[in-house]
Short mmCIF file of C-alpha atoms in Angstrom, two decimals:
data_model
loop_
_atom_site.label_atom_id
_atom_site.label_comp_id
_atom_site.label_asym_id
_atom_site.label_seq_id
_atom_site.Cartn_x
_atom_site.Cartn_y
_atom_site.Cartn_z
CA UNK S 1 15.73 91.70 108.16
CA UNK S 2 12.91 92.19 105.83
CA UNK S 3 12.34 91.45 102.28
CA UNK S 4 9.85 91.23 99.09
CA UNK S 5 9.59 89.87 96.00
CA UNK S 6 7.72 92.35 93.55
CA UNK S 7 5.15 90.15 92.61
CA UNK S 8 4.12 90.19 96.75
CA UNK S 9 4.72 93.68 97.71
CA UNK S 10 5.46 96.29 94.47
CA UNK S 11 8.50 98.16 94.41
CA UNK S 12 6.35 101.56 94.01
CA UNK S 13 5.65 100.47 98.43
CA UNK S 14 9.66 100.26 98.87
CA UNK S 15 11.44 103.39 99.62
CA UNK S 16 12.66 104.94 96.53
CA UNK S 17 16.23 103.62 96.20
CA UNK S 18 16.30 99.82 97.91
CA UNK S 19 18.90 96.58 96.74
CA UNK S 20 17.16 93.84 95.46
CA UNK S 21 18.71 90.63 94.81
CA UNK S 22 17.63 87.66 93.16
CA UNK S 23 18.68 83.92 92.60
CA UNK S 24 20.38 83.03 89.05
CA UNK S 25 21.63 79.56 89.23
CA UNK S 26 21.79 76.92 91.96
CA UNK S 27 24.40 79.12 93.92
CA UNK S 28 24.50 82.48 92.32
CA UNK S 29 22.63 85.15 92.94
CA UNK S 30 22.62 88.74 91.41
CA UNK S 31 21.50 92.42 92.91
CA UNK S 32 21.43 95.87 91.99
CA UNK S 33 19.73 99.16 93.36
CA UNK S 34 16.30 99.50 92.20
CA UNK S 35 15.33 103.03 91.91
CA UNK S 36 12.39 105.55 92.21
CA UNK S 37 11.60 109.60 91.22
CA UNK S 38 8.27 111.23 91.30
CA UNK S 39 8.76 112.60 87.99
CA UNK S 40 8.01 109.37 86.27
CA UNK S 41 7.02 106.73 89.10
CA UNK S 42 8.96 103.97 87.33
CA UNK S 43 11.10 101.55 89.36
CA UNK S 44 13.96 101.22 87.50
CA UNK S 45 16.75 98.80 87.96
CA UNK S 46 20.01 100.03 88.35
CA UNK S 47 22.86 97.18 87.89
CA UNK S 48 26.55 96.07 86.79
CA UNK S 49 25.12 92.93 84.63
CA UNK S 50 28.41 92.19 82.99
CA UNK S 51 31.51 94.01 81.78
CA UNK S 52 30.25 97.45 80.25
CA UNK S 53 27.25 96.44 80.73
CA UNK S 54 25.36 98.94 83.43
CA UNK S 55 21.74 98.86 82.93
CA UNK S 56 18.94 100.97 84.00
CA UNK S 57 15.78 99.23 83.14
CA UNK S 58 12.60 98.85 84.76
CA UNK S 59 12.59 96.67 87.30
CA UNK S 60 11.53 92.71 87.09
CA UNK S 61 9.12 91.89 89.72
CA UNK S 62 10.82 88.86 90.58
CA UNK S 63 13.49 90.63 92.20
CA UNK S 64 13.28 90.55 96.37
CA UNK S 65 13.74 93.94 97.89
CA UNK S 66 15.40 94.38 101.06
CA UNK S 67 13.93 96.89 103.65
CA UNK S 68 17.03 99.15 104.10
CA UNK S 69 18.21 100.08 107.60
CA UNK S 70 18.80 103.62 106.22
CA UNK S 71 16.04 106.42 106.30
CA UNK S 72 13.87 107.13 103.58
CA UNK S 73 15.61 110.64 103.10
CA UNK S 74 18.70 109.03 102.41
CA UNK S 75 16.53 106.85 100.45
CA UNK S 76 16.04 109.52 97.72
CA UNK S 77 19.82 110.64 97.86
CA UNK S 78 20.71 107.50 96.65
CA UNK S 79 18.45 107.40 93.88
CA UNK S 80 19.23 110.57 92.57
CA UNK S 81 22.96 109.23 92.77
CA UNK S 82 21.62 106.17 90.67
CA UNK S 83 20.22 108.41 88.30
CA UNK S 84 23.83 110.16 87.58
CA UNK S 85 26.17 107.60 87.72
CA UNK S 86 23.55 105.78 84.91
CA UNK S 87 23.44 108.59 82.99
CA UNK S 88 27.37 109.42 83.09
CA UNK S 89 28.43 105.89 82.13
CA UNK S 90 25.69 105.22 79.10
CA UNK S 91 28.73 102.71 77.71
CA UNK S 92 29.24 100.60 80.88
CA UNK S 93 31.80 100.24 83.39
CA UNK S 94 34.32 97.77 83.82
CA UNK S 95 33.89 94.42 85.32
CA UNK S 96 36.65 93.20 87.98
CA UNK S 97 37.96 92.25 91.59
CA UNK S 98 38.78 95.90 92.57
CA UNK S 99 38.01 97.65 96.06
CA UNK S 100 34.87 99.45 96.05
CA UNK S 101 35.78 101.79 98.66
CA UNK S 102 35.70 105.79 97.44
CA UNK S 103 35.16 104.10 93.57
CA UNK S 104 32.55 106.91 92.73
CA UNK S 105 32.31 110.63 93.46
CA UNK S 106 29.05 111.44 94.37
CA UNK S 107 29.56 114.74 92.89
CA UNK S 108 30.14 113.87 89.84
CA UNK S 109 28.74 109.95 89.39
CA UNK S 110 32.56 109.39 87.74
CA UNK S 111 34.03 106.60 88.69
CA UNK S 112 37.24 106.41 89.75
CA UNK S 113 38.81 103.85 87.62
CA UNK S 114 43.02 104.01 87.63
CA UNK S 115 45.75 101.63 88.01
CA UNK S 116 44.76 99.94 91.28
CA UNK S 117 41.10 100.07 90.53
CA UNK S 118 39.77 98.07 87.26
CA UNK S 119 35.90 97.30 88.10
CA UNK S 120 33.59 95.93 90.10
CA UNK S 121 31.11 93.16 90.70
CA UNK S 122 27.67 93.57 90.80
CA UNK S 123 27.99 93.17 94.59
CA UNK S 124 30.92 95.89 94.95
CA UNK S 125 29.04 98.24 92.66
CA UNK S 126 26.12 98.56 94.54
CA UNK S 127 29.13 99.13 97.94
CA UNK S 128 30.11 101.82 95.41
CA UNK S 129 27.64 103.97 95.25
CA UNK S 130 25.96 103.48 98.56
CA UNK S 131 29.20 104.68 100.33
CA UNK S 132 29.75 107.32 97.42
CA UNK S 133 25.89 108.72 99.42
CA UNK S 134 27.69 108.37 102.83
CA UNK S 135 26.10 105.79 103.53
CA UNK S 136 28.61 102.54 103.45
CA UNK S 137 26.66 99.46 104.16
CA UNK S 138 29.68 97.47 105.62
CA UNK S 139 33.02 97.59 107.12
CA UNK S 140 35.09 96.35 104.11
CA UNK S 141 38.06 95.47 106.32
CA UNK S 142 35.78 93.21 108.61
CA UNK S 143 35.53 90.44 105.41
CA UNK S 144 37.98 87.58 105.26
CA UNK S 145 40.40 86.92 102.04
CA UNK S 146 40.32 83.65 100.80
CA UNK S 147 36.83 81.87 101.81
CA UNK S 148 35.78 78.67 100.55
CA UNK S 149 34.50 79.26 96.59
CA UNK S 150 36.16 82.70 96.12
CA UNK S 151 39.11 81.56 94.47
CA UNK S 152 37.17 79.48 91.75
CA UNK S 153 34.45 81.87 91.10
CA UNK S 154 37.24 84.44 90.28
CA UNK S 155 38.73 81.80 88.04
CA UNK S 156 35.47 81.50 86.45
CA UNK S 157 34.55 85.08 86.13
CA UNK S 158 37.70 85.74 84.00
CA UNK S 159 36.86 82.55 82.17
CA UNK S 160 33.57 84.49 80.99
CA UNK S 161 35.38 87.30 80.10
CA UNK S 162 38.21 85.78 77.85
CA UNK S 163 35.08 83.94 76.29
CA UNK S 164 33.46 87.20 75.91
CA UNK S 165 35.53 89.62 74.22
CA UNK S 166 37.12 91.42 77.24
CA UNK S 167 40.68 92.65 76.00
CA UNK S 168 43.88 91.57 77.05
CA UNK S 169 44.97 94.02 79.37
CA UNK S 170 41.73 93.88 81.08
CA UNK S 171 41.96 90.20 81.46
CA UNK S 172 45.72 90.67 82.72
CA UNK S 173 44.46 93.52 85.53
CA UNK S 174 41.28 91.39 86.86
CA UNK S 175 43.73 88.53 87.08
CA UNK S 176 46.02 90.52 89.80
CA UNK S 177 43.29 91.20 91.71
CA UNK S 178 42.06 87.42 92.19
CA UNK S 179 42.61 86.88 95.91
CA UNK S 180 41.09 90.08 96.86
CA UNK S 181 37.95 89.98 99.41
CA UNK S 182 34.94 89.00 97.75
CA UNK S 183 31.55 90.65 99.03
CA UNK S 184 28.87 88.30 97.95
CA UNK S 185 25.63 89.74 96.78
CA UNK S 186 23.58 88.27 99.42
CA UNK S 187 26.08 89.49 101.98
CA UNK S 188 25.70 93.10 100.30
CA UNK S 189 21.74 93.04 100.50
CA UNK S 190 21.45 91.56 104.05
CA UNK S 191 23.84 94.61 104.86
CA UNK S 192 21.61 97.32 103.68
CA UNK S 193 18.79 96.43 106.10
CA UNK S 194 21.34 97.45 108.86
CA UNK S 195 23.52 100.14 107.87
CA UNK S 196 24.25 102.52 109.44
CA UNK S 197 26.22 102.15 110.87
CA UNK S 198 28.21 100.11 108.43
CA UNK S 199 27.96 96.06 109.26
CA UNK S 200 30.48 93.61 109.59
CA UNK S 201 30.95 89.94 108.29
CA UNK S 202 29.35 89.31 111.85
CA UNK S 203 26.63 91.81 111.88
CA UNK S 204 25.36 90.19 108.55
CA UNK S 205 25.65 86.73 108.98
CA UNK S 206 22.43 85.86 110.45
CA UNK S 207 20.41 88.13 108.20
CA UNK S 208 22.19 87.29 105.01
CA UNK S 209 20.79 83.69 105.85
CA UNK S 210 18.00 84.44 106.40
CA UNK S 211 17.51 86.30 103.25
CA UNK S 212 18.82 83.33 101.53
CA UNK S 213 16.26 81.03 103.18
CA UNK S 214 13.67 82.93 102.21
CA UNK S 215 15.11 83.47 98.37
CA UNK S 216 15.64 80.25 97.82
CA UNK S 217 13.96 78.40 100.25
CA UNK S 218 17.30 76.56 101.30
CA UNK S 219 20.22 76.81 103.85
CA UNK S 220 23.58 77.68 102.55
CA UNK S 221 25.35 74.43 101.76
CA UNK R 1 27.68 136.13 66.61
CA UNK R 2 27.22 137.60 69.88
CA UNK R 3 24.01 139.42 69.80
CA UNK R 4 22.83 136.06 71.40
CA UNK R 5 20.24 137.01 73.79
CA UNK R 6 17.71 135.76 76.44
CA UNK R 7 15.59 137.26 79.25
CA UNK R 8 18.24 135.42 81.88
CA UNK R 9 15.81 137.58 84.82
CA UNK R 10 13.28 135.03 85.77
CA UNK R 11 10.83 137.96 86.41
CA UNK R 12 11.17 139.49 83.45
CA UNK R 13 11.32 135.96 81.88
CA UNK R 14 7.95 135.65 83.38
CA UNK R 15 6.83 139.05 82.00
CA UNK R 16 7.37 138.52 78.37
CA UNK R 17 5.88 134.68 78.66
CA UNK R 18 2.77 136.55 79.78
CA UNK R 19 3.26 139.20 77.07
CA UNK R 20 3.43 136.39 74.76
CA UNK R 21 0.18 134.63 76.18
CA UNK R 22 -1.69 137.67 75.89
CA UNK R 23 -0.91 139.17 72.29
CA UNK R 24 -0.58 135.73 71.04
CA UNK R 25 2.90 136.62 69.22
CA UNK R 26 5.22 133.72 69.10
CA UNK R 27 7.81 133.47 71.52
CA UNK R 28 12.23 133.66 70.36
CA UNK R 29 14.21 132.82 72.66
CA UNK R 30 18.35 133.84 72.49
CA UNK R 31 21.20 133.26 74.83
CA UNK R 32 22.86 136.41 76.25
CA UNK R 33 25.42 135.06 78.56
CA UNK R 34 25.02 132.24 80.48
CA UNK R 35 26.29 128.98 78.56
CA UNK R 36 25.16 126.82 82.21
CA UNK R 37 23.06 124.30 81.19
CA UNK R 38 22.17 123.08 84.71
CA UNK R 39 20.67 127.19 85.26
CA UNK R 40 19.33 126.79 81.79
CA UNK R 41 17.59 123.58 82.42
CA UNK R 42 16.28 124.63 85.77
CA UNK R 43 14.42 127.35 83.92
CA UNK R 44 13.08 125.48 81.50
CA UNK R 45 11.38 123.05 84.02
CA UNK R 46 10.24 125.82 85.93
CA UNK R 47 8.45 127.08 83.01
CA UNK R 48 6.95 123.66 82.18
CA UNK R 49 5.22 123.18 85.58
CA UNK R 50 3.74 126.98 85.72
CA UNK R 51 2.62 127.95 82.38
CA UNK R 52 0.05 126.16 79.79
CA UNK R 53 1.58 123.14 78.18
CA UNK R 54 0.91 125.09 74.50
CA UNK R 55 2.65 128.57 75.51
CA UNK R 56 5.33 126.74 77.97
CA UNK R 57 6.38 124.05 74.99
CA UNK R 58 6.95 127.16 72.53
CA UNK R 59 9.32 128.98 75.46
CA UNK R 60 11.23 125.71 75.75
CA UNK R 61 11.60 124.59 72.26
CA UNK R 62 13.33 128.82 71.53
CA UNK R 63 15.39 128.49 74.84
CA UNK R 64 16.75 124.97 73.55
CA UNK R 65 16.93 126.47 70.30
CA UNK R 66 19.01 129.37 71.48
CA UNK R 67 21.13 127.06 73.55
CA UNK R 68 22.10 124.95 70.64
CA UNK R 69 22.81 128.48 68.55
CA UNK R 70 24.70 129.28 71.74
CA UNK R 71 26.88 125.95 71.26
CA UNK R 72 27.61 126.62 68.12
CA UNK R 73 29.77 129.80 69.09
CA UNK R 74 33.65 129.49 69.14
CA UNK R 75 34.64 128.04 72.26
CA UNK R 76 36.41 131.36 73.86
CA UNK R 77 33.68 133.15 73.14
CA UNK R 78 31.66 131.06 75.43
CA UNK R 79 34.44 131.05 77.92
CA UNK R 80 34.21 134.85 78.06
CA UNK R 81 30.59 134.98 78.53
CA UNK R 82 30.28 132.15 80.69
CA UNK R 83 31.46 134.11 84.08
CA UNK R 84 29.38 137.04 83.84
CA UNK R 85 26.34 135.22 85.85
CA UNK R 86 29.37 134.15 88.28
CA UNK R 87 29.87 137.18 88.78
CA UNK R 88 26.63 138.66 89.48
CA UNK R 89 26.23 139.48 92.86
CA UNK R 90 23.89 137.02 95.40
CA UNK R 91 22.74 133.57 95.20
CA UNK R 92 22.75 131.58 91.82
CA UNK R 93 19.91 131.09 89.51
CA UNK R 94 20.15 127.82 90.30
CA UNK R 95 19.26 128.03 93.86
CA UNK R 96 16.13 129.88 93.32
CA UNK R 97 15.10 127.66 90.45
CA UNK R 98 15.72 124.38 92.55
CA UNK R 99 13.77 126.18 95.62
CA UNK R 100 11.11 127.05 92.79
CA UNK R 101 10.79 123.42 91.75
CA UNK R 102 10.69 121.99 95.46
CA UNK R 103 7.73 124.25 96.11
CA UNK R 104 5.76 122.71 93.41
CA UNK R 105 6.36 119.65 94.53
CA UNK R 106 9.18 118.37 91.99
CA UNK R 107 11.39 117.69 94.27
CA UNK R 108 13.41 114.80 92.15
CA UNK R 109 13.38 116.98 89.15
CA UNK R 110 14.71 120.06 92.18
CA UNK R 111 17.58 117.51 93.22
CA UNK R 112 18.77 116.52 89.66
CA UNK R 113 19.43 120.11 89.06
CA UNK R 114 21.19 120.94 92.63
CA UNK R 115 23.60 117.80 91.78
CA UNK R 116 23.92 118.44 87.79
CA UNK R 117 25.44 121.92 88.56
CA UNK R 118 27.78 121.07 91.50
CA UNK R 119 28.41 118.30 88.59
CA UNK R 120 28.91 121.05 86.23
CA UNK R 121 31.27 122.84 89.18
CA UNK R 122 33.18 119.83 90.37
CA UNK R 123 34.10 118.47 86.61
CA UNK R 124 35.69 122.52 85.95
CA UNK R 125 37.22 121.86 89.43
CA UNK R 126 35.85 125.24 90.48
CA UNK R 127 35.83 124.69 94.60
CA UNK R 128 35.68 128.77 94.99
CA UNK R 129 32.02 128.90 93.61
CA UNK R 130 30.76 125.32 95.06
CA UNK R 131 31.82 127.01 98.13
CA UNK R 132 30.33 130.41 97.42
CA UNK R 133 27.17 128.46 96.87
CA UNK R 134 27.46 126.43 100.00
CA UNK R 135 28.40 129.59 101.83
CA UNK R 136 24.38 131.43 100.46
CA UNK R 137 22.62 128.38 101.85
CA UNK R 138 20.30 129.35 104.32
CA UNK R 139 18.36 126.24 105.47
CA UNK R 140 15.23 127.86 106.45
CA UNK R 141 14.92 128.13 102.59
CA UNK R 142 14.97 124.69 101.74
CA UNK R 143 13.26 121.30 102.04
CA UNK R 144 14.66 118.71 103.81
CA UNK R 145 15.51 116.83 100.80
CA UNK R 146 17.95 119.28 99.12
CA UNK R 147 19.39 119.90 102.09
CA UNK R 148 20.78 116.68 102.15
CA UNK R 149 21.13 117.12 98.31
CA UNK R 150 23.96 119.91 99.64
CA UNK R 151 25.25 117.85 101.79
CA UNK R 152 25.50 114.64 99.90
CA UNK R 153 27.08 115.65 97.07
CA UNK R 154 29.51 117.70 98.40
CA UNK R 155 30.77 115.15 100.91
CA UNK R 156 33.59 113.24 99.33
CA UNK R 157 35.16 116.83 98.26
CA UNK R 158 34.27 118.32 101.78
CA UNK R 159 38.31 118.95 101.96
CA UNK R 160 38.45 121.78 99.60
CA UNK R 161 34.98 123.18 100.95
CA UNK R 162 35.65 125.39 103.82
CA UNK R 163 32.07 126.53 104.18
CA UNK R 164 30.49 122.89 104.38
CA UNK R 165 31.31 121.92 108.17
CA UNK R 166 29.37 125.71 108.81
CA UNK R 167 26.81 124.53 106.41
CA UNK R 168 26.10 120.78 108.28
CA UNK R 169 26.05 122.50 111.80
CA UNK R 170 22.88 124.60 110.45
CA UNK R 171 21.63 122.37 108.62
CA UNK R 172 22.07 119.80 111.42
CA UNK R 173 20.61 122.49 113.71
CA UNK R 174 17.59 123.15 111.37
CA UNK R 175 16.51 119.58 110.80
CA UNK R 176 16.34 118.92 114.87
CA UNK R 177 13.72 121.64 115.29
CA UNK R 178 11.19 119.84 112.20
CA UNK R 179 8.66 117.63 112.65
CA UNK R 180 10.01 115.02 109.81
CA UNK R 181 13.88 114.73 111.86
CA UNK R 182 14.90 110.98 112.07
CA UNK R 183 17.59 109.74 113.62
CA UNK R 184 20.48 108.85 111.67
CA UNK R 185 19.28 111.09 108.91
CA UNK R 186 22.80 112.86 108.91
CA UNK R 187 24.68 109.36 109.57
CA UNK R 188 27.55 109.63 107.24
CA UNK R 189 27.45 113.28 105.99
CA UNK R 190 29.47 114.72 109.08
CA UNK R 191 32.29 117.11 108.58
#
C-alpha cells in the first residue's frame, strides 16, 4: 500500500480518479474521491461532507492519496462517474447508516434512496460509487457488526444531526439503522489499493494500518 | 412554431460553417427535430475544437439559441419530433460525435457525452434504443476508453440489454489484441 499527501507528490501525478483520506480529529478521519479530466486539469474533490452536503471542490493538498489497486482505465471511468453523480445531486444527498451496496446507478449517477436506504457516510459513499463503476473495493459481508466505537459514533453522528437541522423523520430512519456495519474511512482507502478483486476485513487490515501510521504517525489505539 | 430548423447533417453542418467563414454572413442556427441535448451538445463541442474560436462561438451561441426556442415549444410537440432521429436508419449522431471528439484527443469531454445520453436513455427507460446502440458498436471504431465507457455504464442495467454480453465478448476480444491491454481492465464489467 502506497500513499501521498499533495503537498509531497501532486494529485495531477495520481491517476485521475484516486480516494484520499485525511485526519480530522484525534480519531477521525475523512475521505472522498479526488477527481481528474483533461478538459480542465483540475483535481477536484468529490465528497459526502455532511448531510446534503456533497461537494466538488478542488482538492486540498493536505489530503493523502492512495495508489489504487485498479487500472488507470478504470481510473477515468470512475471519474467520469464522479463527474455525474456531482452534477445530478447539486442539493446533496442524505447522510445515514444505510448499505452502500447497488446505492447508485452508474447510468444515471441517481441514487437509489427508498425505504431501506436513507444515506451514507463519507466512507460508504465513496463504496457507492466505486461499485456503481464495477469496481467494489470490498466484500461488504466480510465486516463485523458491532466493533468496539461503532455504536457511540452512531450515537454521536445523529447527535450532530438533531443539532443541525436534520428533520424528524430523517433522524427517526438513521436511528434504525444504528447497529448496521460500519466501514471506516481508513478501512475504505486501504481497500482501494487492492481491489480487485474486492478485499475483506482481512485483506485490509495490515494496509489500513499502515496507512494510518503513516497519516498520523501513530498505531491504532 | 414548427418551422424550427437546423442543419442536424454534420456534413452539411460543416458546409454552411464554411459558407459562413467565407462570405462573412452571420451564422442562425434553428432546431428541426431533434430535442436530444446529449446529440446537440456533442455537436457543439465538436464545432468548438475544429473551427476558429470567433466563427465556432457564433455557431454555438445560434445552436443554444435555437435549443432554448426549441424548449419553449409545447411539450407534445417536442414529443412528436423527438423520434424522428430515432428513427433514422444507422448509428446515432452521438456515436460519431463521441468517436469525433476521441480523435481529437477530448476524450473526457467524448465520455461525458457517451454517459449523458445513455443518461438521457436510461431516465426515459428506453432499453430498445440503449440496446440498438450497443448492438452498432463496433470496437475497432473506438478507443479504449469509451469502450469501457459502453461497458460501464450499462452494467448495472445489463439485464434488460440483450446485446451487451455480445458487446463485452468483442470488446473483450478487441482489447487482448492492443498494445495498452492490462490485466484486470474488464474486472467487474462481465456479463
Amino acid at each position: 500500500m502506497k500513499a501521498h499527501q499533495g503537498t509531497a507528490k501532486p494529485f495531477a501525478d495520481a491517476p485521475r480518479a484516486v480516494v484520499a483520506i485525511k485526519q480530522t480529529h484525534p480519531n477521525a478521519f475523512h475521505l472522498g474521491i479526488i477527481h481528474r479530466s483533461d478538459e480542465d486539469q483540475v483535481s477536484r474533490m468529490l465528497h459526502l461532507a455532511w448531510h446534503f452536503d456533497l461537494q466538488n471542490e478542488p482538492a486540498e493538498p493536505d489530503y493523502f492519496w492512495v495508489e489504487p489497486g485498479y487500472p488507470s482505465f478504470r481510473a477515468r471511468q470512475v471519474a467520469t462517474l464522479c463527474r455525474l453523480v456531482a452534477k445530478r445531486h447539486p442539493q446533496g444527498l442524505p447522510y445515514a447508516f444505510s448499505d452502500p451496496d447497488r446505492a447508485i446507478n452508474p447510468m444515471t449517477g441517481e441514487v437509489l434512496l427508498g425505504s431501506t436506504r436513507f444515506g451514507f457516510t463519507c466512507a460508504s459513499f465513496v463504496l457507492a460509487v466505486f461499485e456503481a463503476a464495477g469496481l467494489p473495493l470490498v466484500v461488504l459481508d466480510s465486516w463485523p457488526t458491532g466493533r468496539d466505537g461503532d455504536a457511540e459514533w452512531q450515537a454521536f453522528i445523529i447527535r450532530l444531526l438533531e443539532q443541525n437541522g436534520a428533520s424528524p423523520e430523517h433522524i427517526a430512519s438513521v436511528r434504525s439503522e444504528i447497529g448496521r456495519v460500519r466501514h471506516r474511512p481508513t478501512e475504505v482507502a486501504a481497500a482501494s489499493s487492492i481491489a480487485p478483486p474486492s478485499a475483506t476485513l482481512g485483506d485490509v487490515e495490515p494496509h489500513e494500518k499502515a496507512l494510518r501510521i503513516l497519516i498520523t504517525g501513530q498505531e491504532a489505539v | 412554431m414548427k418551422a424550427i430548423f437546423i442543419s442536424w447533417s454534420r456534413h452539411a453542418l460543416r458546409d454552411k460553417l464554411f459558407y459562413a467563414l467565407d462570405s462573412g454572413i452571420s451564422v442562425s442556427a434553428t432546431i428541426h427535430e431533434s430535442p436530444n441535448r446529449a446529440d446537440l451538445e456533442g455537436i457543439i463541442a465538436s464545432i468548438e475544437v475544429q473551427f476558429p474560436e470567433e466563427i465556432a462561438g457564433k455557431i454555438s451561441a445560434a445552436i443554444r439559441q435555437a435549443l432554448e426556442k426549441f424548449k419553449q415549444l409545447p411539450s407534445s410537440t417536442r414529443m412528436l419530433e423527438a423520434d424522428k432521429e430515432t428513427r433514422a436508419p444507422g448509428k446515432a449522431a452521438f456515436l460519431d460525435s463521441a468517436r469525433r471528439l476521441e480523435a481529437l484527443g477530448h476524450i473526457d469531454k467524448a465520455l461525458d457525452m457517451v454517459y449523458g445520453h445513455f443518461d438521457s436513455l436510461l431516465t426515459a427507460h428506453d432499453y430498445a434504443r440503449a440496446d440498438a446502440l450497443l448492438a452498432s458498436i463496433e470496437p475497432k471504431e473506438f478507443g479504449t476508453d469509451l469502450l469501457l465507457g459502453f461497458l460501464t455504464i450499462t452494467l448495472p442495467a445489463k439485464q434488460w440489454l440483450e446485446s451487451r454480453a455480445v458487446l463485452f465478448r468483442k470488446i473483450e476480444k478487441d482489447l487482448r489484441t492492443r498494445k495498452d491491454w492490462e490485466n484486470n481492465m474488464l474486472a467487474g464489467l462481465e456479463q
